[in-house]
Short mmCIF file of C-alpha atoms in Angstrom, two decimals:
data_model
loop_
_atom_site.label_atom_id
_atom_site.label_comp_id
_atom_site.label_asym_id
_atom_site.label_seq_id
_atom_site.Cartn_x
_atom_site.Cartn_y
_atom_site.Cartn_z
CA MET E 161 -31.60 -46.99 -32.38
CA ALA E 162 -30.77 -49.78 -30.11
CA GLU E 163 -33.70 -51.84 -31.38
CA LEU E 164 -32.82 -50.93 -34.55
CA LYS E 165 -29.20 -52.13 -34.30
CA SER E 166 -30.46 -55.59 -33.04
CA HIS E 167 -32.84 -56.45 -35.14
CA ALA E 168 -30.87 -55.75 -38.06
CA ASN E 169 -29.98 -58.80 -40.56
CA PRO E 170 -25.65 -59.36 -39.75
CA ASP E 171 -25.63 -59.90 -44.09
CA LEU E 172 -26.30 -56.34 -44.23
CA ASP E 173 -24.17 -53.05 -43.48
CA ILE E 174 -26.61 -50.51 -41.87
CA SER E 175 -24.08 -48.37 -39.96
CA GLN E 176 -24.41 -45.69 -42.12
CA GLU E 177 -27.69 -45.55 -42.15
CA VAL E 178 -28.15 -45.78 -38.69
CA ALA E 179 -25.79 -43.55 -38.07
CA ARG E 180 -27.48 -40.40 -40.67
CA LEU E 181 -30.57 -41.39 -37.94
CA GLU E 182 -28.83 -40.48 -34.75
CA LEU E 183 -27.55 -37.71 -36.03
CA LYS E 184 -30.97 -36.11 -37.49
CA ALA E 185 -33.01 -37.31 -33.68
CA GLN E 186 -30.03 -35.57 -32.08
CA ARG E 187 -30.25 -32.22 -34.23
CA GLN E 188 -34.15 -32.88 -33.64
CA LEU E 189 -33.47 -32.89 -29.98
CA LYS E 190 -31.38 -29.65 -29.89
CA ALA E 191 -33.72 -28.20 -31.42
CA VAL E 192 -36.23 -28.47 -29.11
CA TYR E 193 -34.93 -28.22 -26.45
CA ASP E 194 -33.72 -25.26 -27.33
CA ARG E 195 -37.59 -23.72 -27.46
CA LEU E 196 -38.54 -24.69 -24.18
CA THR E 197 -41.18 -22.93 -23.27
CA PRO E 198 -41.06 -22.15 -19.28
CA TRP E 199 -43.79 -24.24 -18.84
CA GLN E 200 -41.68 -27.18 -20.80
CA LYS E 201 -39.22 -26.69 -18.44
CA THR E 202 -41.13 -27.23 -15.32
CA LEU E 203 -42.36 -30.55 -16.79
CA VAL E 204 -38.83 -31.25 -17.74
CA ALA E 205 -37.20 -30.39 -13.63
CA ARG E 206 -40.15 -32.79 -13.09
CA HIS E 207 -39.34 -35.56 -14.66
CA PRO E 208 -39.21 -38.46 -12.71
CA GLY E 209 -36.15 -39.73 -14.31
CA ARG E 210 -33.92 -36.55 -13.07
CA PRO E 211 -31.17 -37.36 -10.34
CA ARG E 212 -32.39 -37.07 -7.14
CA PHE E 213 -30.82 -36.37 -3.94
CA THR E 214 -29.57 -40.24 -3.07
CA ASP E 215 -28.62 -40.90 -7.27
CA ILE E 216 -26.27 -37.86 -6.59
CA VAL E 217 -25.06 -38.34 -3.55
CA SER E 218 -24.10 -42.23 -4.28
CA ARG E 219 -22.47 -40.84 -7.38
CA ILE E 220 -20.27 -38.18 -5.99
CA ILE E 221 -20.24 -38.71 -2.37
CA ASP E 222 -18.03 -41.51 -0.83
CA ASP E 223 -18.80 -42.39 2.93
CA PHE E 224 -21.99 -40.65 3.32
CA SER E 225 -23.05 -40.78 6.63
CA PRO E 226 -26.83 -40.09 7.04
CA MET E 227 -28.12 -38.24 10.06
CA ALA E 228 -31.83 -38.12 10.88
CA GLY E 229 -34.11 -37.06 13.07
CA ASP E 230 -34.51 -33.33 14.83
CA ARG E 231 -33.85 -34.10 18.29
CA CYS E 232 -37.96 -32.32 18.92
CA PHE E 233 -40.56 -34.19 17.07
CA GLY E 234 -39.44 -36.97 14.55
CA GLU E 235 -37.78 -37.96 11.06
CA ASP E 236 -38.77 -36.42 7.78
CA GLN E 237 -37.55 -38.55 5.28
CA ALA E 238 -38.04 -35.87 2.37
CA ILE E 239 -34.88 -33.98 3.90
CA ILE E 240 -32.30 -36.10 3.97
CA GLY E 241 -28.37 -34.87 5.09
CA GLY E 242 -25.54 -36.32 6.70
CA PHE E 243 -21.12 -35.94 6.47
CA GLY E 244 -19.48 -37.51 3.56
CA ARG E 245 -16.58 -36.53 1.31
CA LEU E 246 -16.76 -34.63 -1.86
CA ARG E 247 -13.18 -35.88 -3.78
CA GLY E 248 -11.69 -36.16 -0.33
CA ARG E 249 -12.98 -33.03 0.88
CA THR E 250 -15.52 -33.96 3.70
CA VAL E 251 -18.34 -32.22 3.55
CA MET E 252 -22.03 -32.13 5.35
CA VAL E 253 -24.69 -32.68 2.36
CA ILE E 254 -28.68 -31.79 2.93
CA GLY E 255 -31.24 -32.16 0.39
CA HIS E 256 -34.64 -32.70 -0.44
CA GLU E 257 -35.11 -36.29 -1.60
CA LYS E 258 -38.24 -37.31 -3.49
CA GLY E 259 -38.15 -40.81 -4.56
CA SER E 260 -37.97 -43.17 -7.84
CA ASP E 261 -41.37 -44.96 -7.38
CA THR E 262 -44.50 -45.01 -5.21
CA GLN E 263 -43.34 -46.38 -2.53
CA SER E 264 -40.32 -44.39 -1.85
CA ARG E 265 -42.32 -40.93 -3.09
CA ILE E 266 -44.28 -41.72 -0.37
CA ARG E 267 -42.09 -42.19 2.48
CA HIS E 268 -40.37 -39.02 1.32
CA ASN E 269 -43.55 -37.16 1.45
CA PHE E 270 -42.35 -36.27 -2.37
CA GLY E 271 -39.98 -33.73 -1.01
CA MET E 272 -42.33 -31.68 0.76
CA ALA E 273 -40.76 -31.55 4.12
CA LYS E 274 -42.86 -30.63 7.81
CA PRO E 275 -40.16 -28.52 10.40
CA GLU E 276 -38.90 -31.36 11.77
CA GLY E 277 -37.39 -31.66 8.25
CA TYR E 278 -36.40 -28.32 8.29
CA ARG E 279 -35.02 -28.34 11.66
CA LYS E 280 -33.33 -31.42 11.47
CA ALA E 281 -31.73 -29.44 8.30
CA VAL E 282 -30.97 -26.58 11.42
CA ARG E 283 -28.89 -29.13 13.53
CA LEU E 284 -26.89 -30.90 10.40
CA MET E 285 -26.04 -27.27 9.68
CA LYS E 286 -24.98 -26.33 12.94
CA LEU E 287 -22.77 -29.19 13.72
CA ALA E 288 -20.61 -28.79 9.87
CA ASP E 289 -20.38 -24.73 11.36
CA GLN E 290 -18.94 -25.63 14.59
CA PHE E 291 -16.45 -28.61 13.44
CA GLY E 292 -15.61 -25.84 10.07
CA ILE E 293 -16.86 -28.07 7.28
CA PRO E 294 -18.56 -26.80 4.38
CA VAL E 295 -22.00 -27.57 3.58
CA VAL E 296 -23.47 -28.17 -0.07
CA THR E 297 -27.34 -28.10 -0.06
CA LEU E 298 -28.98 -30.27 -3.01
CA VAL E 299 -32.95 -28.50 -3.41
CA ASP E 300 -35.68 -30.44 -5.48
CA THR E 301 -38.96 -29.47 -3.93
CA PRO E 302 -42.51 -28.26 -5.33
CA GLY E 303 -42.39 -26.81 -1.80
CA ALA E 304 -42.82 -27.30 2.27
CA PHE E 305 -45.77 -29.55 3.00
CA PRO E 306 -49.20 -27.48 3.47
CA GLY E 307 -50.53 -29.88 5.60
CA VAL E 308 -52.43 -29.37 8.94
CA GLN E 309 -49.97 -30.79 10.92
CA ALA E 310 -46.84 -29.39 9.43
CA GLU E 311 -48.85 -26.10 10.33
CA GLU E 312 -49.82 -27.25 14.28
CA ARG E 313 -46.22 -27.97 14.59
CA GLY E 314 -44.60 -24.47 13.42
CA GLN E 315 -43.73 -24.45 9.87
CA ALA E 316 -43.37 -21.32 9.49
CA GLN E 317 -40.27 -20.41 12.31
CA ALA E 318 -39.23 -23.96 11.52
CA ILE E 319 -38.74 -22.55 7.66
CA ALA E 320 -37.55 -18.96 8.97
CA VAL E 321 -35.19 -20.45 11.15
CA SER E 322 -33.55 -22.27 8.49
CA THR E 323 -32.99 -19.78 6.20
CA ALA E 324 -31.46 -17.59 8.87
CA THR E 325 -29.00 -20.43 9.65
CA CYS E 326 -27.77 -20.39 5.93
CA LEU E 327 -27.44 -17.24 6.24
CA ASP E 328 -25.35 -17.18 9.67
CA LEU E 329 -23.19 -20.13 8.78
CA LYS E 330 -19.14 -19.21 8.83
CA VAL E 331 -18.29 -21.97 6.64
CA PRO E 332 -19.04 -22.04 2.38
CA LEU E 333 -22.98 -22.99 1.76
CA ILE E 334 -23.03 -24.03 -1.81
CA ALA E 335 -26.77 -24.40 -3.12
CA THR E 336 -27.65 -26.22 -6.17
CA VAL E 337 -31.23 -26.10 -7.27
CA VAL E 338 -31.57 -30.08 -9.30
CA GLY E 339 -35.38 -29.82 -9.84
CA GLU E 340 -37.81 -27.95 -8.47
CA GLY E 341 -37.36 -24.99 -6.45
CA GLY E 342 -40.71 -24.35 -4.65
CA SER E 343 -41.15 -21.30 -2.84
CA GLY E 344 -39.96 -21.82 1.09
CA GLY E 345 -38.80 -24.87 1.05
CA ALA E 346 -36.44 -23.78 -1.22
CA ILE E 347 -34.58 -20.88 -0.16
CA ALA E 348 -34.90 -22.95 3.34
CA LEU E 349 -31.74 -24.28 2.11
CA ALA E 350 -30.77 -21.90 -0.58
CA ALA E 351 -29.59 -18.91 0.85
CA ALA E 352 -26.17 -19.62 0.42
CA ASN E 353 -23.01 -17.97 -0.79
CA THR E 354 -23.32 -19.77 -3.81
CA VAL E 355 -26.58 -20.90 -6.29
CA PHE E 356 -26.23 -22.76 -8.95
CA MET E 357 -28.96 -24.19 -11.27
CA TYR E 358 -29.41 -26.77 -13.06
CA GLU E 359 -30.13 -25.57 -16.53
CA HIS E 360 -33.52 -26.86 -16.92
CA ALA E 361 -34.80 -26.87 -13.21
CA VAL E 362 -37.02 -23.70 -11.94
CA TYR E 363 -36.79 -22.06 -9.03
CA SER E 364 -39.69 -19.90 -8.04
CA VAL E 365 -42.26 -18.45 -4.92
CA ILE E 366 -44.92 -20.68 -6.03
CA SER E 367 -45.89 -23.59 -8.15
CA PRO E 368 -47.01 -22.02 -12.11
CA GLU E 369 -50.07 -24.42 -10.89
CA GLY E 370 -50.40 -23.23 -7.61
CA CYS E 371 -49.69 -19.24 -9.28
CA ALA E 372 -52.52 -19.54 -12.01
CA SER E 373 -55.10 -21.00 -9.06
CA ILE E 374 -54.61 -17.45 -7.31
CA LEU E 375 -54.65 -15.48 -10.23
CA TRP E 376 -57.38 -17.29 -12.83
CA ARG E 377 -59.17 -19.41 -10.84
CA THR E 378 -58.25 -22.02 -12.57
CA ALA E 379 -54.87 -24.22 -12.86
CA ASP E 380 -55.15 -24.22 -15.95
CA LYS E 381 -53.26 -21.02 -16.77
CA ALA E 382 -50.49 -22.25 -15.60
CA ALA E 383 -47.99 -21.91 -18.53
CA ASP E 384 -49.62 -18.75 -18.85
CA ALA E 385 -48.25 -18.42 -14.97
CA ALA E 386 -44.81 -19.60 -15.63
CA GLU E 387 -44.49 -17.86 -18.69
CA ALA E 388 -44.80 -14.58 -16.43
CA MET E 389 -42.96 -15.91 -13.25
CA ARG E 390 -40.00 -15.76 -14.83
CA LEU E 391 -39.08 -18.92 -13.27
CA THR E 392 -36.05 -20.65 -15.35
CA ALA E 393 -32.22 -20.77 -14.82
CA GLN E 394 -31.81 -18.08 -17.86
CA ASP E 395 -33.74 -15.44 -16.50
CA LEU E 396 -32.85 -15.79 -12.79
CA LEU E 397 -29.31 -16.14 -13.71
CA GLN E 398 -30.00 -12.70 -15.30
CA PHE E 399 -31.63 -11.21 -12.35
CA LYS E 400 -27.83 -12.69 -10.60
CA VAL E 401 -31.01 -14.77 -8.39
CA ILE E 402 -28.19 -17.40 -9.18
CA ASP E 403 -25.03 -17.56 -9.22
CA ARG E 404 -24.58 -19.70 -12.22
CA ILE E 405 -26.42 -22.78 -14.87
CA ILE E 406 -24.74 -25.80 -14.54
CA GLU E 407 -25.53 -27.26 -17.78
CA GLU E 408 -27.64 -30.58 -19.03
CA PRO E 409 -27.19 -33.35 -21.47
CA LEU E 410 -28.69 -32.87 -24.39
CA GLY E 411 -32.34 -33.40 -23.99
CA GLY E 412 -32.11 -32.95 -20.56
CA ALA E 413 -30.31 -34.30 -17.26
CA HIS E 414 -32.69 -37.64 -16.78
CA ARG E 415 -30.86 -38.92 -20.22
CA GLN E 416 -27.70 -38.82 -18.89
CA PRO E 417 -27.89 -38.61 -15.35
CA THR E 418 -24.30 -40.00 -14.57
CA VAL E 419 -23.18 -37.01 -17.04
CA ALA E 420 -24.98 -34.36 -15.12
CA VAL E 421 -24.33 -35.46 -11.84
CA ASN E 422 -20.06 -35.27 -12.66
CA ALA E 423 -20.98 -31.47 -14.37
CA LEU E 424 -22.37 -30.68 -10.97
CA ALA E 425 -19.36 -32.14 -9.05
CA ASP E 426 -16.73 -30.08 -11.20
CA ALA E 427 -18.64 -27.28 -10.15
CA LEU E 428 -18.97 -28.11 -6.77
CA GLN E 429 -15.08 -28.91 -5.94
CA HIS E 430 -14.28 -25.55 -7.87
CA GLU E 431 -16.17 -23.42 -5.82
CA LEU E 432 -15.37 -25.13 -2.75
CA ASP E 433 -12.28 -24.50 -4.00
CA ARG E 434 -12.79 -20.86 -3.69
CA LEU E 435 -14.86 -20.43 -1.31
CA THR E 436 -11.93 -22.28 1.68
CA GLN E 437 -10.09 -19.60 0.65
CA GLU E 438 -12.47 -16.54 2.37
CA THR E 439 -12.12 -16.04 6.23
CA PRO E 440 -15.25 -17.17 7.82
CA GLN E 441 -16.50 -13.16 8.38
CA ALA E 442 -16.18 -13.10 4.83
CA LEU E 443 -18.35 -15.77 3.71
CA GLN E 444 -21.05 -14.29 6.28
CA ARG E 445 -20.70 -10.52 5.20
CA GLY E 446 -20.75 -11.82 1.54
CA ARG E 447 -23.81 -13.50 1.60
CA ARG E 448 -25.95 -11.81 3.84
CA GLU E 449 -25.38 -8.58 1.57
CA LYS E 450 -26.51 -10.71 -1.57
CA PHE E 451 -29.65 -11.63 -0.61
CA LEU E 452 -30.12 -8.01 1.08
CA ALA E 453 -29.32 -6.42 -2.27
CA MET E 454 -31.57 -9.02 -4.37
CA GLY E 455 -34.21 -6.45 -6.43
CA ALA E 456 -32.37 -3.63 -5.12
CA LEU E 457 -32.88 -0.72 -7.85
#
C-alpha cells in the first residue's frame, strides 16, 4: 500500500480506493490467521522477524545490566540475563536469545543453551532471590543444545537444577513463551508462578519434526505431529499448562513488534503487582502445587 501511495499521481485522488484495498487486505489477513493450523502457528512462532529477547528488553527494560558466566565453565550467549527496571520496578530478566541474522544466530547458538547457560540462569535466579527481586523469564528456544559436548558437561543435570531452582524461589517468577518453547530447554526457565504465552507461540515437549521422526521415521509428517501434540497457546490454556494468552497484532508479532511488546509489558506489570502482595512461602507453595497438579484427573 505504501508503494502504491508513493507512485500515485498527485493530480488523482485515490485515497478511497487505497482505503478499500487496505480494508480488504486486513479482512483477508484476519481470515487467514483465524484459521491457522498448529503447524502454521509453529512457522509463525519461528518467523525471523518476531521480537527476540534483546528486542523485548530494549523496549521495556530500562538500565538493563547483563551478567555473564556460570562461574564454573564459561559464558553461554544462548541465554542472557541481568538486572533492569520494568516501568520503575527492579527485576531480574533472563531469557533465550536466538539472534537476528546469520552472525548473531551463530553467536547465540540459535537459542539452544548448553549447561553453562542454565547454570548461569540458576546463578542469576538465586541472586535475585537473595535480594528479594522478582524474576521475569522470556522463553524462545527449539530446545537445549543436543551436542556431545553439552552432554559431557552435564546437560540433563543443569536443566533439572534450573527447573528445581525455579520451583524453590521465594520471589515472584513470571515466564513468557514468546516464540518456541521447546522441551526441557524451555521448562528450565518456565516453572513459574504465572506462565504467559504469545498468541502464536508454541510450547511442547519436542519439536513437531522431532516427534514425526520418532513416530513415522520422517520429518515430512511434522504437520501431523503438530496437530496431535496440542502445542498451541489456545490448547495449553485449555489444559491449564499456561495461565494467559498475550494477544498479538493482526498478522503476528513480527508485523508490529512494538505493539506486541507493549502488550507483554502491560501483562507483566499487572501480574507483578499481584504477585508481590503474596508472602514468599505462598509464592513457593503455589508454584509447586500448580505444577504437581498438571495432568491430574
